[in-house]
Coordinates of C-alpha atoms in Angstrom, one line a residue:
M1 CA 104.3 103.0 122.3
E2 CA 105.1 100.2 119.7
Q3 CA 103.6 100.7 116.2
K4 CA 101.9 97.9 114.6
K5 CA 104.1 96.1 112.0
R6 CA 102.6 94.8 108.8
Y7 CA 104.0 91.2 109.0
G8 CA 101.2 90.0 106.7
L9 CA 103.2 91.8 103.9
A10 CA 106.7 90.2 104.9
P11 CA 106.3 87.0 102.6
Y12 CA 105.4 89.0 99.5
V13 CA 108.4 91.3 99.4
G14 CA 109.3 92.2 95.8
E15 CA 105.8 91.0 94.5
Y16 CA 103.6 93.3 92.6
V17 CA 100.2 93.7 94.2
L18 CA 96.7 95.2 93.6
C19 CA 95.1 97.1 96.4
K20 CA 91.8 98.8 97.5
G21 CA 91.1 100.9 100.5
W22 CA 89.8 104.3 101.6
I23 CA 91.3 107.7 101.7
K24 CA 91.7 109.0 105.3
G25 CA 93.9 112.0 104.3
W26 CA 96.9 113.4 102.3
K27 CA 99.7 115.7 102.4
D28 CA 101.9 117.1 99.6
I29 CA 105.5 117.0 100.5
S30 CA 107.4 119.6 98.5
K31 CA 111.0 118.7 99.4
T32 CA 110.5 115.1 98.1
S33 CA 107.9 115.9 95.2
Q34 CA 105.5 113.3 96.7
R35 CA 102.1 113.1 98.1
R36 CA 101.7 110.9 101.2
V37 CA 98.1 109.5 101.1
L38 CA 96.8 107.6 104.0
I39 CA 94.7 104.6 103.3
S40 CA 92.5 103.3 105.7
Q41 CA 91.6 99.4 105.8
P42 CA 93.4 98.4 102.7
T43 CA 92.9 94.9 101.2
I44 CA 96.1 93.6 99.3
K45 CA 95.5 91.0 96.6
K46 CA 97.4 88.9 94.3
P47 CA 96.8 90.0 90.7
N48 CA 95.2 87.7 88.2
K49 CA 94.2 88.9 85.0
N50 CA 91.6 86.3 84.6
L51 CA 89.7 87.2 87.7
L52 CA 87.8 90.3 88.8
F53 CA 89.4 91.9 91.9
A54 CA 86.7 90.7 94.0
N55 CA 87.7 87.2 93.3
Q56 CA 91.4 87.4 93.3
E57 CA 93.4 85.9 96.2
I58 CA 93.8 88.1 99.4
L59 CA 97.3 88.4 100.6
S60 CA 96.7 90.6 103.6
K61 CA 94.3 93.1 105.2
E62 CA 95.8 95.9 107.0
H63 CA 94.6 98.6 109.5
H64 CA 96.3 101.4 107.4
L65 CA 99.2 102.2 104.7
N66 CA 100.8 105.3 103.9
L67 CA 101.4 105.5 100.1
F68 CA 104.2 108.0 98.9
I69 CA 103.2 108.7 95.4
N70 CA 105.7 110.5 93.3
K71 CA 104.2 113.5 91.6
D72 CA 105.3 112.4 88.1
I73 CA 102.9 109.5 88.3
L74 CA 100.1 111.4 90.5
Y75 CA 98.2 112.1 87.4
S76 CA 97.2 108.5 86.9
Y77 CA 95.7 108.4 90.5
E78 CA 93.6 111.8 90.2
I79 CA 91.6 110.6 87.2
Y80 CA 89.5 108.3 89.4
E81 CA 87.4 110.9 91.1
G82 CA 90.3 112.8 92.6
F83 CA 91.3 112.8 96.1
E84 CA 88.4 113.1 98.6
I85 CA 88.1 112.0 102.2
Y86 CA 86.7 108.6 102.4
N87 CA 86.6 107.8 98.7
Q88 CA 87.5 104.3 97.7
F89 CA 91.1 104.2 96.5
C90 CA 92.6 101.6 94.2
F91 CA 96.3 101.4 93.8
A92 CA 98.9 99.0 92.6
G93 CA 102.5 98.7 93.7
V94 CA 105.3 96.5 94.9
V95 CA 105.6 95.2 98.5
K96 CA 108.9 96.4 100.1
E97 CA 110.6 96.3 103.3
Y98 CA 111.9 99.6 104.9
Q99 CA 113.5 100.7 108.1
R100 CA 111.5 103.2 110.4
K101 CA 113.1 106.3 112.0
N102 CA 113.3 104.3 115.2
G103 CA 115.3 101.5 113.5
T104 CA 112.4 99.1 113.5
I105 CA 111.7 97.1 110.2
D106 CA 108.2 97.4 108.7
Y107 CA 106.6 96.5 105.1
G108 CA 104.6 98.7 102.7
I109 CA 103.5 99.1 99.3
Y110 CA 105.6 101.3 97.0
P111 CA 102.8 102.6 94.4
T112 CA 103.4 102.3 90.7
A113 CA 101.8 104.3 87.9
Q114 CA 98.2 103.3 87.3
S115 CA 96.8 102.3 83.8
T116 CA 94.3 104.8 82.7
L117 CA 93.1 102.4 79.7
H118 CA 89.8 101.7 81.4
Y119 CA 88.9 105.3 81.6

């Protein structure tokens, strides 16, 4: 079965984006010091400091994304109500291309530390 690729992200490789979706699950990966967070129905937008998130330009809407968040920046994500299934989850990152285990190319968001200033 071929996995769905996120071609909607392809034109934005290297760009910083803002995203919002829902937590579907997560798992801590001890050998890489990361947490994999499965985000359902993420909306990816082009940041504009002069607009509310709701009014920013939509770059892509995806079925799901797997975020691999390094534990050294994880603290900046847990301030927002912690990790609970079906909680809304906001994150920021850079769009990057990667190669899957089966050799196919896909696109994802590589998360960056969140600002905690608004808390």
